[in-house]
mmCIF file of C-alpha atoms and ligand atoms in Angstrom:
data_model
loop_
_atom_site.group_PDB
_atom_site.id
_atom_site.type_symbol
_atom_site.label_atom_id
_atom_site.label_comp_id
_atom_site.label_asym_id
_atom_site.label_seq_id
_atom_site.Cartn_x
_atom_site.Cartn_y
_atom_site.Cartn_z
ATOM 1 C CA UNK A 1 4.953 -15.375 -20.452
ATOM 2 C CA UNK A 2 8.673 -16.348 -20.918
ATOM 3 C CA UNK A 3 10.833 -16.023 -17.581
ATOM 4 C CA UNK A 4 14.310 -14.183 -17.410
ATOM 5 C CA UNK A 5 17.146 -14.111 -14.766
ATOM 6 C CA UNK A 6 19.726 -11.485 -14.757
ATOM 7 C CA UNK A 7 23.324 -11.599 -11.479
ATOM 8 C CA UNK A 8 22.715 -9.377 -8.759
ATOM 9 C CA UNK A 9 25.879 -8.002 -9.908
ATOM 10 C CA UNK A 10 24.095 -6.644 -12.936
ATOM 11 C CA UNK A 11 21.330 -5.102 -11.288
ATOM 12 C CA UNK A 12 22.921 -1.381 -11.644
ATOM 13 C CA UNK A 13 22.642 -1.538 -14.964
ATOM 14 C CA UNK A 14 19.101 -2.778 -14.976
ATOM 15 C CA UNK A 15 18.155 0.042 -13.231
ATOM 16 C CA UNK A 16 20.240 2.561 -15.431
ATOM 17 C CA UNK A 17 18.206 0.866 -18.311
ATOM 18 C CA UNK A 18 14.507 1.356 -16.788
ATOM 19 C CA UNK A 19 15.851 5.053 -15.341
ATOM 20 C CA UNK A 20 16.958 5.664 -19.172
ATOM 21 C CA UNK A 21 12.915 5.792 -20.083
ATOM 22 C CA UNK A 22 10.883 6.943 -16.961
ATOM 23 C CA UNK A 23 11.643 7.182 -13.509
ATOM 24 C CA UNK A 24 12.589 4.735 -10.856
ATOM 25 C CA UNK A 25 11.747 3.853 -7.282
ATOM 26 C CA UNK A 26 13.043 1.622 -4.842
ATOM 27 C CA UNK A 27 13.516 0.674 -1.553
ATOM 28 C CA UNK A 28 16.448 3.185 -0.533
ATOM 29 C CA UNK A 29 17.971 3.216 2.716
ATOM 30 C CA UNK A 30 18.189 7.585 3.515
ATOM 31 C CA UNK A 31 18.853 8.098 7.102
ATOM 32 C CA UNK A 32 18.473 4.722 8.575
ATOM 33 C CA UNK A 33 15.478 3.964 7.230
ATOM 34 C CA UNK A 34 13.909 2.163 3.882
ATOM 35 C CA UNK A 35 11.724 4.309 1.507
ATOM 36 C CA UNK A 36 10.534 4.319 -1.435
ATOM 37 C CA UNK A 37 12.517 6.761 -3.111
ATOM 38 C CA UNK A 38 14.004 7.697 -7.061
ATOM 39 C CA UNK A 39 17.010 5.518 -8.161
ATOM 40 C CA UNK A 40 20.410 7.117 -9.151
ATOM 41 C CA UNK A 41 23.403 5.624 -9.809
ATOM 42 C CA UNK A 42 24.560 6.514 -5.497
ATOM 43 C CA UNK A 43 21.538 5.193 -3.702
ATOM 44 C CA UNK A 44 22.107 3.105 -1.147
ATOM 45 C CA UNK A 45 19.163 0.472 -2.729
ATOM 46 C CA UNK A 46 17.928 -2.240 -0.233
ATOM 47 C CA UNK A 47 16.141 -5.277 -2.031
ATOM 48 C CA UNK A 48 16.423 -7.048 1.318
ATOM 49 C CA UNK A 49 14.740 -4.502 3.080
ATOM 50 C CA UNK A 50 10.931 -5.027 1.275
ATOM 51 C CA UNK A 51 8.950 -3.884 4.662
ATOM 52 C CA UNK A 52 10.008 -0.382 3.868
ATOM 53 C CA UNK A 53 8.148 2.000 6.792
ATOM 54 C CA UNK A 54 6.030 3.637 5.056
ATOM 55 C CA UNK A 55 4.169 1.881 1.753
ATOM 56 C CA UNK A 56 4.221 2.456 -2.156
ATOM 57 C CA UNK A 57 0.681 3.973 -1.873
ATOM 58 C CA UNK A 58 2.501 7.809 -2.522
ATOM 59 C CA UNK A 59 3.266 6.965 -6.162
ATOM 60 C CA UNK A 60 -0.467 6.540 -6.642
ATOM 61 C CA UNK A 61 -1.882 8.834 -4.021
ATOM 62 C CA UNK A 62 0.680 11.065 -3.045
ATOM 63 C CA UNK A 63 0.259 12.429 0.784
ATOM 64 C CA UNK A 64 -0.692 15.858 -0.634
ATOM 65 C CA UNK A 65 -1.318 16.896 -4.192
ATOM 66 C CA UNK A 66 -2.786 19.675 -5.757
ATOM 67 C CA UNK A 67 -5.915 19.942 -7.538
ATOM 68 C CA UNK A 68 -6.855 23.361 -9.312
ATOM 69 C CA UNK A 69 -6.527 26.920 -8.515
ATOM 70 C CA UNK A 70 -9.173 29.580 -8.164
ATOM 71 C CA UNK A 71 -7.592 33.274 -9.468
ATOM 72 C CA UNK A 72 -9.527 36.270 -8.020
ATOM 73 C CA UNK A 73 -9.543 39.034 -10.292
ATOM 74 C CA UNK A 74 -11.781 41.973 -9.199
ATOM 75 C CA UNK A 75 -15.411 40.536 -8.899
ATOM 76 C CA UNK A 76 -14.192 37.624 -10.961
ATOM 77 C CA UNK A 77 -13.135 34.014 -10.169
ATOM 78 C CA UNK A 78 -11.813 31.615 -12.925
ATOM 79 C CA UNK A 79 -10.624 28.504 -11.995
ATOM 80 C CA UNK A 80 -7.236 26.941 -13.479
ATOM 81 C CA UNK A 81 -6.781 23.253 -13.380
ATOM 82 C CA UNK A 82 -2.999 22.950 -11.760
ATOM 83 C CA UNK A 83 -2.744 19.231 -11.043
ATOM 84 C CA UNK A 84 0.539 18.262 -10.807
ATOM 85 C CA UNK A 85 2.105 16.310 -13.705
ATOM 86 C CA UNK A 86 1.936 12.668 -14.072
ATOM 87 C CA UNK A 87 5.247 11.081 -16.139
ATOM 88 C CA UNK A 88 5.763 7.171 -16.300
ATOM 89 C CA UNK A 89 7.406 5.600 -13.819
ATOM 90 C CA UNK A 90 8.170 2.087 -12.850
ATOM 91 C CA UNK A 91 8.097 0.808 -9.040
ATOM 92 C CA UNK A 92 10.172 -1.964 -8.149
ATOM 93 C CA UNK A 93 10.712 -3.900 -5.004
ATOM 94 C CA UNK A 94 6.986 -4.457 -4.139
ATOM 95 C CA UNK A 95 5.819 -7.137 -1.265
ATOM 96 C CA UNK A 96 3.186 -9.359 -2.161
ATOM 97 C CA UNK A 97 0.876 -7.934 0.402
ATOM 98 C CA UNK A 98 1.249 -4.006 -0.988
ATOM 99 C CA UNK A 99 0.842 -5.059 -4.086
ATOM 100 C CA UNK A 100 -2.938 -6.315 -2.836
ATOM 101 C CA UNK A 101 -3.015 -2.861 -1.665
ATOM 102 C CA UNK A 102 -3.022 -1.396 -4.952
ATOM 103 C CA UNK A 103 -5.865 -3.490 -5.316
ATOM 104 C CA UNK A 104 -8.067 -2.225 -2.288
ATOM 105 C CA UNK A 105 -7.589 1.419 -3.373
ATOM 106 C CA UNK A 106 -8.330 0.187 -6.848
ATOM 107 C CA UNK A 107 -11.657 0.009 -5.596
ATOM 108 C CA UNK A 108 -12.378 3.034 -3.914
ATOM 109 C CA UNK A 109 -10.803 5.316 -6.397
ATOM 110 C CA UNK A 110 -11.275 3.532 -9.906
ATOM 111 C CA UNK A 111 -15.234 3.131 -8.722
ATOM 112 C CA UNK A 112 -17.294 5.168 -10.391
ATOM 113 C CA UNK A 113 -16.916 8.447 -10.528
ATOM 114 C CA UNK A 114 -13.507 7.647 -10.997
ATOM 115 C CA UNK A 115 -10.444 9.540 -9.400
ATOM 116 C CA UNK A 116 -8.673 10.491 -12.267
ATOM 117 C CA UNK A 117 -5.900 11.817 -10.445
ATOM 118 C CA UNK A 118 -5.388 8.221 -9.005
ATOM 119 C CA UNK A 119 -6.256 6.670 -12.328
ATOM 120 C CA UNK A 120 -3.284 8.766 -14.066
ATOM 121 C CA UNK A 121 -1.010 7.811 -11.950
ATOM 122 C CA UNK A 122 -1.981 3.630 -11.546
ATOM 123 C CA UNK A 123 -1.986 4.231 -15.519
ATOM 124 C CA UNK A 124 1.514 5.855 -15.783
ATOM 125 C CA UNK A 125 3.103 3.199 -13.568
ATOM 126 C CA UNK A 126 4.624 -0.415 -13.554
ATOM 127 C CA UNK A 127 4.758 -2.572 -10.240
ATOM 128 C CA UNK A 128 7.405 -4.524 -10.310
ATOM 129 C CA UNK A 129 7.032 -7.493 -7.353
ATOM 130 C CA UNK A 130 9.616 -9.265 -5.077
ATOM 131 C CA UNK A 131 8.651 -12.417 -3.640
ATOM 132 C CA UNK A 132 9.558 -11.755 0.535
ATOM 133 C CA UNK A 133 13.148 -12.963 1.235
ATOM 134 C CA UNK A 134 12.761 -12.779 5.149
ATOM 135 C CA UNK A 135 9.066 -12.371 6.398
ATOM 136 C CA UNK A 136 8.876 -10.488 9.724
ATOM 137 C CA UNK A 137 6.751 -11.643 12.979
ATOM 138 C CA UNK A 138 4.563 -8.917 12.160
ATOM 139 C CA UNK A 139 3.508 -10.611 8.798
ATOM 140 C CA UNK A 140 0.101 -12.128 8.652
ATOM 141 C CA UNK A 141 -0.670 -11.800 4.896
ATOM 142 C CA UNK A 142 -1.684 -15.593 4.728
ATOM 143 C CA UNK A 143 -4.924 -14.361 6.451
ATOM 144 C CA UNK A 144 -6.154 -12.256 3.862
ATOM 145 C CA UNK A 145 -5.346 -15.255 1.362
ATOM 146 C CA UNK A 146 -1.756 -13.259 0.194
ATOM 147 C CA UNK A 147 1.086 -15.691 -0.990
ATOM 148 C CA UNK A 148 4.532 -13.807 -0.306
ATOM 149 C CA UNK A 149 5.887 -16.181 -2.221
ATOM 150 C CA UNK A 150 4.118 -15.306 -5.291
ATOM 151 C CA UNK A 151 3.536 -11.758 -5.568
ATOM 152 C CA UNK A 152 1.206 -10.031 -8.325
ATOM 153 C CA UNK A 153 1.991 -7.184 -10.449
ATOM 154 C CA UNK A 154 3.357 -6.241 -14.012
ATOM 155 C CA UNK A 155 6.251 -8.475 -13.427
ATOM 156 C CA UNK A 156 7.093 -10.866 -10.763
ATOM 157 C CA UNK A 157 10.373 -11.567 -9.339
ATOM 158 C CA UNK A 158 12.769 -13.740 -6.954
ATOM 159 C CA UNK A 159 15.988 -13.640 -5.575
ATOM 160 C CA UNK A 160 17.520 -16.655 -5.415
ATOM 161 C CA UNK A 161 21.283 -17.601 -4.886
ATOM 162 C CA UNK A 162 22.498 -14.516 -6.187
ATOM 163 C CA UNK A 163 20.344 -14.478 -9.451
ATOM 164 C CA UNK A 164 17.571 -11.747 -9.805
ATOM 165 C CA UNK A 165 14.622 -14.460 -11.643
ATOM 166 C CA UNK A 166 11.849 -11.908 -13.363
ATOM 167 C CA UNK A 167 8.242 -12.875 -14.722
ATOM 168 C CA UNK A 168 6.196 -10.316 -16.930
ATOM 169 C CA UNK A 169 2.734 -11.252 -15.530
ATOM 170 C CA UNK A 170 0.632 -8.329 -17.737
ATOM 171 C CA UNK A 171 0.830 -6.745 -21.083
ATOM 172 C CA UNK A 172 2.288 -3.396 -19.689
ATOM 173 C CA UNK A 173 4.857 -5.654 -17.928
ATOM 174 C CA UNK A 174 6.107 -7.616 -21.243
ATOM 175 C CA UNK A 175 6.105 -3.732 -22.598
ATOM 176 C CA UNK A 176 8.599 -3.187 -20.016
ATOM 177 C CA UNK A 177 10.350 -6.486 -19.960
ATOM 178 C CA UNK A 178 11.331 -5.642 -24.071
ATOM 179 C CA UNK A 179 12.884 -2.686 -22.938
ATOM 180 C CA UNK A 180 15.387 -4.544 -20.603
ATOM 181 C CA UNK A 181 15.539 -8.036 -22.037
ATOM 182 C CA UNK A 182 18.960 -7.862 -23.607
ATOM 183 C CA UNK A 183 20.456 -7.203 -20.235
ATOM 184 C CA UNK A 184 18.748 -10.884 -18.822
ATOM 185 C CA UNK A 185 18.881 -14.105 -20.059
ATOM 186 C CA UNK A 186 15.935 -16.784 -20.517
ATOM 187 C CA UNK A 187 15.371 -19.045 -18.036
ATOM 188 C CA UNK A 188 15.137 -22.692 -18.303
ATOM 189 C CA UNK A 189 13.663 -25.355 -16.417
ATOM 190 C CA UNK A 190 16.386 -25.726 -13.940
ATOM 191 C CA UNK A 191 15.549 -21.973 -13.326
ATOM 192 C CA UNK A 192 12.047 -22.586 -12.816
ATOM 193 C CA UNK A 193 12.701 -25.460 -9.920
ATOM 194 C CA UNK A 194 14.592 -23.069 -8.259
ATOM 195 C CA UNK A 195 12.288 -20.733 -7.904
ATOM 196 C CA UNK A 196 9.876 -23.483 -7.040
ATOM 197 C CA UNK A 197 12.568 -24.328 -4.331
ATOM 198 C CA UNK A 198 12.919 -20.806 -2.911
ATOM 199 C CA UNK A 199 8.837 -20.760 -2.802
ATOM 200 C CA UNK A 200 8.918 -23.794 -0.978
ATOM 201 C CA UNK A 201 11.398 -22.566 1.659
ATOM 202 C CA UNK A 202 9.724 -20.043 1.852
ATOM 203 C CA UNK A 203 6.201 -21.368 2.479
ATOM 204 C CA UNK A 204 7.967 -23.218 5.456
ATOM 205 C CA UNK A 205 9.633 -20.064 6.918
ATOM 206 C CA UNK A 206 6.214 -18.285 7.062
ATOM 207 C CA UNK A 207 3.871 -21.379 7.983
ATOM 208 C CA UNK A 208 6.304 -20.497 11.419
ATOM 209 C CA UNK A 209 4.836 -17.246 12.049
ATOM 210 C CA UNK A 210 3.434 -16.111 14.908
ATOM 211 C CA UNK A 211 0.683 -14.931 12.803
ATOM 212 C CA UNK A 212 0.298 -17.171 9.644
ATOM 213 C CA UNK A 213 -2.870 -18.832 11.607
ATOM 214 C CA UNK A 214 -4.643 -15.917 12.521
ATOM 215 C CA UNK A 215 -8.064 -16.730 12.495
ATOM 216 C CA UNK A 216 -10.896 -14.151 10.594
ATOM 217 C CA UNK A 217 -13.975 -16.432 11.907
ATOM 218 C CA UNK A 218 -16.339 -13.869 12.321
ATOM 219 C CA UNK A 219 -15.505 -10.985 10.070
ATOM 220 C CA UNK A 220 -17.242 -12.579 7.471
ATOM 221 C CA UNK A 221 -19.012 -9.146 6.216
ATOM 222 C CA UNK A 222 -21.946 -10.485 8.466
ATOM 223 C CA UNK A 223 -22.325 -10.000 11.917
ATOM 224 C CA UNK A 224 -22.259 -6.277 11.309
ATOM 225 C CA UNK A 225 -24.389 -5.260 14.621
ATOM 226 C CA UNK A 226 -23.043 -7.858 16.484
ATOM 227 C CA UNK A 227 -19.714 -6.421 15.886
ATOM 228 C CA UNK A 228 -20.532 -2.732 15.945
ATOM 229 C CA UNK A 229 -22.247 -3.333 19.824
ATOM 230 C CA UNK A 230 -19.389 -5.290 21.336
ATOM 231 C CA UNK A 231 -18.442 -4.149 24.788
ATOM 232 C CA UNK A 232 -14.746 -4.654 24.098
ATOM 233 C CA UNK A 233 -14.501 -1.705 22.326
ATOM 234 C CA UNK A 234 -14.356 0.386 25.331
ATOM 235 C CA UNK A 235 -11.144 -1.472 26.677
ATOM 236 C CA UNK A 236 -9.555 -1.924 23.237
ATOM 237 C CA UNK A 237 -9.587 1.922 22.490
ATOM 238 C CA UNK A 238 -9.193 3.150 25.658
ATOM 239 C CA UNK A 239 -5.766 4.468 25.097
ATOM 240 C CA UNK A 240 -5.519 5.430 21.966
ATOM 241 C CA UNK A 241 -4.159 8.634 21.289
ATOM 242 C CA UNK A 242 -5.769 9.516 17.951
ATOM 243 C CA UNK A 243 -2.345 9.948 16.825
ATOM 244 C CA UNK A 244 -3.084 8.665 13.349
ATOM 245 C CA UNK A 245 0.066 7.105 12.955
ATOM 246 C CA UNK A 246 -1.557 3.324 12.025
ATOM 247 C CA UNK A 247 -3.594 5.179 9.697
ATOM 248 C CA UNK A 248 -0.299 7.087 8.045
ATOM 249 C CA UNK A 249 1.792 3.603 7.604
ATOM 250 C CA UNK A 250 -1.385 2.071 5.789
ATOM 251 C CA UNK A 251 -1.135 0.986 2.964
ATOM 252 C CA UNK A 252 -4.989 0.570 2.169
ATOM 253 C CA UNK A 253 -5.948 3.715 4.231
ATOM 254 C CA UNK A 254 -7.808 6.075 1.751
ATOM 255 C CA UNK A 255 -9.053 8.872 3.421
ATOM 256 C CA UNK A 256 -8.101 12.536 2.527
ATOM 257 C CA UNK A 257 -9.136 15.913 2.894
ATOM 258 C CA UNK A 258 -9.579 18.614 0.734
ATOM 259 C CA UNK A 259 -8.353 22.066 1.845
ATOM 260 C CA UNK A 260 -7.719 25.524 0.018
ATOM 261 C CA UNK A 261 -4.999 27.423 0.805
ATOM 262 C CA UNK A 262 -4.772 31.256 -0.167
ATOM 263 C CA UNK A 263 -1.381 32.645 -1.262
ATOM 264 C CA UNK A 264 -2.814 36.161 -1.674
ATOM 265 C CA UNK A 265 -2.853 35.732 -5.224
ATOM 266 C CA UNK A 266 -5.142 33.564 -5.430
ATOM 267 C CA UNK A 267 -6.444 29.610 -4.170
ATOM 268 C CA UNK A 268 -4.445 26.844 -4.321
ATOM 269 C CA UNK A 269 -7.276 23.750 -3.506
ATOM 270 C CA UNK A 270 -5.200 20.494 -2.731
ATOM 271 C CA UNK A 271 -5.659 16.928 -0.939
ATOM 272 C CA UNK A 272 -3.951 15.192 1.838
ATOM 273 C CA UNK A 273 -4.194 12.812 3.454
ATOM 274 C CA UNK A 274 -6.731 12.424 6.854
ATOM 275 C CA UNK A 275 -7.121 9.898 9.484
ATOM 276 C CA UNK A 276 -10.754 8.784 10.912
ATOM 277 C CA UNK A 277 -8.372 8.750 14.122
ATOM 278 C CA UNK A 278 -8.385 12.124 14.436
ATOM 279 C CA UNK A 279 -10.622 14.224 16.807
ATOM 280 C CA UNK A 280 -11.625 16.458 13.379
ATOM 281 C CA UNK A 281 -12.177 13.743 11.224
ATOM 282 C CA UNK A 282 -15.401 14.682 9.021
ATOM 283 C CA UNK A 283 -15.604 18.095 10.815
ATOM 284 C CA UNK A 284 -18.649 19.832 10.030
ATOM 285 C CA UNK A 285 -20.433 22.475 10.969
ATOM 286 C CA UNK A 286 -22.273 20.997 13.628
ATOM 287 C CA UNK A 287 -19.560 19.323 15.078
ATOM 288 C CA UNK A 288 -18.368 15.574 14.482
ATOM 289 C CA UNK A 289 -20.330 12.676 13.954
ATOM 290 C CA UNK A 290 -18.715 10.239 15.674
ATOM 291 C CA UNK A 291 -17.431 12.298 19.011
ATOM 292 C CA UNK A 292 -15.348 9.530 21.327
ATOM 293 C CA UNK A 293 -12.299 8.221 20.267
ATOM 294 C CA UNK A 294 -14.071 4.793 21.085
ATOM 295 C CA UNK A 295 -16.197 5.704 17.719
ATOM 296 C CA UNK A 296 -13.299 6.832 15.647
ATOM 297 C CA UNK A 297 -11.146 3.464 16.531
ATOM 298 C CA UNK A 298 -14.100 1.441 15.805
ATOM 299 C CA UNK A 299 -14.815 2.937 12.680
ATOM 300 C CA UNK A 300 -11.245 2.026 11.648
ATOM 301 C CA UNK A 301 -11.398 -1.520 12.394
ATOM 302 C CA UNK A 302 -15.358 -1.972 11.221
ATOM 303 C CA UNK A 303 -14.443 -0.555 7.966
ATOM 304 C CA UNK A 304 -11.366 -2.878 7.354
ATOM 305 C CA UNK A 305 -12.975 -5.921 8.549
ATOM 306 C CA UNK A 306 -16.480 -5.485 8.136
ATOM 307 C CA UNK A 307 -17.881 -2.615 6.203
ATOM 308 C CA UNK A 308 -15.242 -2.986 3.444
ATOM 309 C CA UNK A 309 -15.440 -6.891 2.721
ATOM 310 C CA UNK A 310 -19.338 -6.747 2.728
ATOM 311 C CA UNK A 311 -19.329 -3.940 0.020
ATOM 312 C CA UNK A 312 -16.076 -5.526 -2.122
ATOM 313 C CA UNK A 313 -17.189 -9.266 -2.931
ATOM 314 C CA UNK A 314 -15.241 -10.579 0.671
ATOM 315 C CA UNK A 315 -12.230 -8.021 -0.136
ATOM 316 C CA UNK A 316 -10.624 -7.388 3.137
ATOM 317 C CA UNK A 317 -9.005 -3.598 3.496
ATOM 318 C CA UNK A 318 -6.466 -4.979 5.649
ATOM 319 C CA UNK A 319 -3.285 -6.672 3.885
ATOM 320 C CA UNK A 320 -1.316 -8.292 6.796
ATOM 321 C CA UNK A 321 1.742 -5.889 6.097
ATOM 322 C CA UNK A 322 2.420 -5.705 9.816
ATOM 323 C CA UNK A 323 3.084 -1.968 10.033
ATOM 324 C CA UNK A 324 0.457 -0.539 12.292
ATOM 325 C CA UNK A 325 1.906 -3.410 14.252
ATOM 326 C CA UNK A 326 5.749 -1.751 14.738
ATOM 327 C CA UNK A 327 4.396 1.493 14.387
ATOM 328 C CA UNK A 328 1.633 2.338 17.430
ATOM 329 C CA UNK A 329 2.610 4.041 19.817
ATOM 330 C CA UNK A 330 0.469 2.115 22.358
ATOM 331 C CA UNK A 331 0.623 -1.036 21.066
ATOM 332 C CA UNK A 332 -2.959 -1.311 19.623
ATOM 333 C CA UNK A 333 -3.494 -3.088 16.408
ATOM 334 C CA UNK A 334 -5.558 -4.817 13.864
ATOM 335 C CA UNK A 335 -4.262 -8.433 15.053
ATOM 336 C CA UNK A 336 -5.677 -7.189 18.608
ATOM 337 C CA UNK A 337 -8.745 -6.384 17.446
ATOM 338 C CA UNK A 338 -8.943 -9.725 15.532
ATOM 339 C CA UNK A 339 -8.125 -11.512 18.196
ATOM 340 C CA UNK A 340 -10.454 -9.672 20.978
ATOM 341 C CA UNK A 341 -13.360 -9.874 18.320
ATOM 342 C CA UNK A 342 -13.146 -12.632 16.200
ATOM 343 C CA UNK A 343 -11.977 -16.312 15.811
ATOM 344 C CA UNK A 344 -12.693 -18.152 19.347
ATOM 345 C CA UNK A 345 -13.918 -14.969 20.761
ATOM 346 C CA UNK A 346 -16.792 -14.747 18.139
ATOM 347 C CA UNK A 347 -19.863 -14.022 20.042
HETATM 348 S S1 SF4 B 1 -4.248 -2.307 9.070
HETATM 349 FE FE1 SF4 B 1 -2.071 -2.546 9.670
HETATM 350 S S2 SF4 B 1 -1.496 -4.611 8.987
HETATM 351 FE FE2 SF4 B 1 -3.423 -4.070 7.919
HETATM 352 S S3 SF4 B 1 -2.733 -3.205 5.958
HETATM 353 FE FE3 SF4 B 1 -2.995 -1.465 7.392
HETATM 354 S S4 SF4 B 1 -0.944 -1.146 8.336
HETATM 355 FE FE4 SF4 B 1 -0.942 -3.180 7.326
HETATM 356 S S1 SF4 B 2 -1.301 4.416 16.037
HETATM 357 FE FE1 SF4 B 2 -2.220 3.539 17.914
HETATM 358 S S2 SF4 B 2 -2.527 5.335 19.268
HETATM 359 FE FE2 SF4 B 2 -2.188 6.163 17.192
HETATM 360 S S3 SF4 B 2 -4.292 6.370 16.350
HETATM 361 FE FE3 SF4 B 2 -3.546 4.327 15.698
HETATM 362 S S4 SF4 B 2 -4.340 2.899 17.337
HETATM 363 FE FE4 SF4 B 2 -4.465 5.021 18.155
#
């Protein structure tokens, strides 16, 4: 599919074109920090800032959302479907690793039975992609065979010198593009080398990563028991706080809970998320089945590295987007675990 470049300068009114049709999001700086949040014509929006703190996986599995409501009425119950309404909307300003996110929980909720809630939503929106302009030290999508450099989607784009370049990749993205394209211009060849350029630089920028190497020997899907049994679990756990915070961050983190709350009126059922970090993960009524938080870290890591790959054809649930890294409170992470467990350490 044809390429198109539009000036940064222009970019307001690129936005006011998309916003015309369905809503927008974007990394926004609110508060000091970068979110995905709706565009309007005042937000502060930060294109440099892709690594926003917490990922795009709201607009397709929202924190909490509701699912139906039971209404008592004497001895009767009837139950009204109340899920909240899905509208198009376009995200923009999407790393290359979360938008291999979208692909993990692809697979857990587009499985069969499918989620339909999730389904509406991945159905109702565009991802729009922006190649990384300044990977961080915490980056380590190269691992999980990611190129930041040339990010998947509905459309593609790069920055480059002051020039927004922008690639419809799928059919809903050329939908999109033919709402917008008298805004942009085609681009040429000269266009296309320097995107090939900024690629380039930017393959050398992350090849100096602390963590471009990091070495997956070992978390091959096999090795399952090997893995489960290793002694270093004890030390690498040992202080976590079951503070579910890496777990929050995630972009590939799935796990939710379904609760009812009663408003006196009647039921309101609704989901939000959970964390296996947390002491009542999976709460039943004879207790938990993993008890230690030695179980409930390992169960983390095991199902990113291990569990996950050997059920999705090698698919790692882990994208390399570095958050759990900044985010810990202790200072645990996935690259720790790695390290301690796999590569040289293989046992
Ligand atoms: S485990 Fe950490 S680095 Fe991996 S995808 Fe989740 S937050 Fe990102
Ligand atoms: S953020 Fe750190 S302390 Fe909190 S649950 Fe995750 S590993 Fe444990």
């Amino acid at each position: 599919m044809m390429m198109y470049k539009i000036n940064v300068d222009r970019l307001p009114e690129l936005y006011a074109k998309m916003a015309e049709s369905r809503a927008l999001y974007l990394p926004i700086e609110k508060n000091d920090q970068v979110e995905f949040h709706p565009w309007n014509a005042d937000a502060c929006v930060r294109l440099d800032k892709l690594n926003t703190a917490k990922s795009a996986k709201d607009l397709f599995f929202p924190q909490t959302e509701n699912l139906m409501k039971f209404k008592m009425q004497g001895k009767n119950i009837s139950i009204e479907e109340n899920r909240d309404p899905v509208e198009p909307f376009v995200l923009f300003g999407v790393r290359a690793c979360d938008v291999r996110s979208f692909d993990v929980l692809d697979k857990v909720f587009l499985a069969d039975p499918v989620d339909t809630f999730y389904q509406s939503r991945r159905e109702n929106g565009v991802v729009i992609s922006m190649a990384c302009h300044e990977p961080e030290e915490t980056c380590f999508c190269h691992a999980f065979g990611i190129d930041a450099a040339d990010p998947a989607g509905d459309i593609s784009c790069w920055m480059v010198e002051g020039t927004l370049y922008w690639k419809p990749l799928t059919e809903k993205g050329q939908a999109l593009t033919e709402t917008v394209s008298a805004l942009m211009e085609q681009a040429g060849d000269q266009d296309q080398a320097k995107v090939e350029e900024s690629q380039k630089a930017l393959h050398a920028v992350m090849e100096k990563l602390p963590l471009y190497d990091l070495d997956l020997t070992g978390f091959d899907g096999d090795h399952l028991l090997e893995k489960f049994n290793s002694e270093k679990w004890a030390k690498l756990s040992e202080a976590c706080l079951g503070c579910g915070s890496c777990t929050f961050v995630c972009p590939t983190c799935q796990c939710y809970d379904i609760r009812d709350y009663d408003n006196g009126h009647g039921v309101q059922r609704y989901r939000c998320w959970d964390s296996c970090m947390y002491s009542d993960f999976t709460m039943m009524a004879h207790g938990t089945p993993r008890k230690t938080q030695l179980e409930k870290f390992r169960q983390r890591f095991m199902h990113k590295l291990v569990y996950f790959p050997s059920n999705n054809d090698g698919m790692y649930s882990c994208v390399g987007c570095g958050r759990c890294l900044t985010k810990c409170p202790i200072s645990m992470n996935i690259v720790k675990v790695i390290k301690a467990l796999g590569g040289e350490n293989h046992a």
